Amino acid sequence: AQSVAQPEDQVNVAEGNPLTVKCTYSVSGNPYLFWYVQYPNRGLQFLLKYITGDNLVKGSYGFEAEFNKSQTSFHLKKPSALVSDSALYFCAVRPYYNQGGKLIFGQGTELSVKP
Amino acid sequence: EPEVTQTPSHQVTQMGQEVILRCVPISNHLYFYWYRQILGQKVEFLVSFYNNEISEKSEIFDDQFSVERPDGSNFTLKIRSTKLEDSAMYFCASSGQLNYEQYFGPGTRLTVT
């Protein structure tokens, strides 16, 4: 079955330190990969995506993610965390062959950045 | 910056009643979606819609659910006879192209009592 896993329910980081939010997937073929962020009482905001090309993709607010095909992972990273980065982060996958656009989401990771 | 809007933000209804959740996608987008998130669970795909017809639907999207684009701006999700287990946050999304990112609305929290 197709699935996305975010192994950590919560990630705690000190401000200024690098952060990583992990995502692995189980989808056949070469999927399209996305990261979204959700702030309280807001919808999901798009951060970045991997479709093809360079394995390291850069997105909004200084975030980047690295696609690793052999490990079927798409971890979200940021070199220096801000308190304002504290939010709920979702990894999502769309199988390349899917013509309906369906996204499969991970369960989300709560990122907490302390001053 | 254009955004997806949804109304109402919170809807309370009694079991067995019909509800219509409304969405206004980004104006030049062509693909439209509904997702839902039951409290504490993953965001789940319900249905996608393109060119005035359903492109794909999940197992959740049974005969009790329907979608419609009644005019050039609105996109609605109707639940004909709500059940307690329909209580969830419902998100509308839209995208300009199939391979593009989807932009989500703020959600409608549906509470079925």
Short mmCIF file of C-alpha atoms in Angstrom, two decimals, chain B residues 25-71:
data_model
loop_
_atom_site.label_atom_id
_atom_site.label_comp_id
_atom_site.label_asym_id
_atom_site.label_seq_id
_atom_site.Cartn_x
_atom_site.Cartn_y
_atom_site.Cartn_z
CA PRO B 25 -10.45 28.32 -5.36
CA ILE B 26 -7.76 30.56 -6.78
CA SER B 27 -9.29 32.16 -9.84
CA ASN B 28 -7.11 30.81 -12.66
CA HIS B 29 -6.74 27.31 -11.24
CA LEU B 30 -8.17 24.34 -13.08
CA TYR B 31 -7.90 21.45 -10.61
CA PHE B 32 -9.89 21.28 -7.40
CA TYR B 33 -9.72 18.97 -4.43
CA TRP B 34 -11.33 18.13 -1.12
CA TYR B 35 -9.45 16.56 1.78
CA ARG B 36 -10.45 15.94 5.35
CA GLN B 37 -8.66 15.50 8.64
CA ILE B 38 -10.32 13.75 11.53
CA LEU B 39 -8.93 15.04 14.82
CA GLY B 40 -5.60 13.41 15.56
CA GLN B 41 -5.42 11.59 12.23
CA LYS B 42 -3.79 12.12 8.84
CA VAL B 43 -5.06 14.44 6.15
CA GLU B 44 -7.04 12.18 3.78
CA PHE B 45 -7.88 12.71 0.14
CA LEU B 46 -11.57 12.71 -0.73
CA VAL B 47 -11.97 13.78 -4.35
CA SER B 48 -10.40 15.65 -7.24
CA PHE B 49 -12.31 17.57 -9.88
CA TYR B 50 -11.28 18.82 -13.31
CA ASN B 51 -13.15 20.01 -16.35
CA ASN B 52 -16.47 19.75 -14.54
CA GLU B 53 -16.13 16.14 -13.59
CA ILE B 54 -14.61 13.99 -10.89
CA SER B 55 -11.08 12.84 -11.77
CA GLU B 56 -10.56 10.57 -8.81
CA LYS B 57 -12.29 9.74 -5.57
CA SER B 58 -11.32 7.79 -2.49
CA GLU B 59 -13.18 5.01 -0.74
CA ILE B 60 -14.41 7.59 1.77
CA PHE B 61 -16.23 9.47 -0.99
CA ASP B 62 -19.34 7.31 -1.16
CA ASP B 63 -22.84 8.08 -2.40
CA GLN B 64 -23.43 10.40 0.53
CA PHE B 65 -20.88 12.82 -0.87
CA SER B 66 -21.06 14.99 -3.97
CA VAL B 67 -19.14 17.89 -5.42
CA GLU B 68 -20.20 20.65 -7.71
CA ARG B 69 -18.83 23.74 -9.38
CA PRO B 70 -22.09 25.64 -9.72
CA ASP B 71 -20.53 28.73 -11.27
#
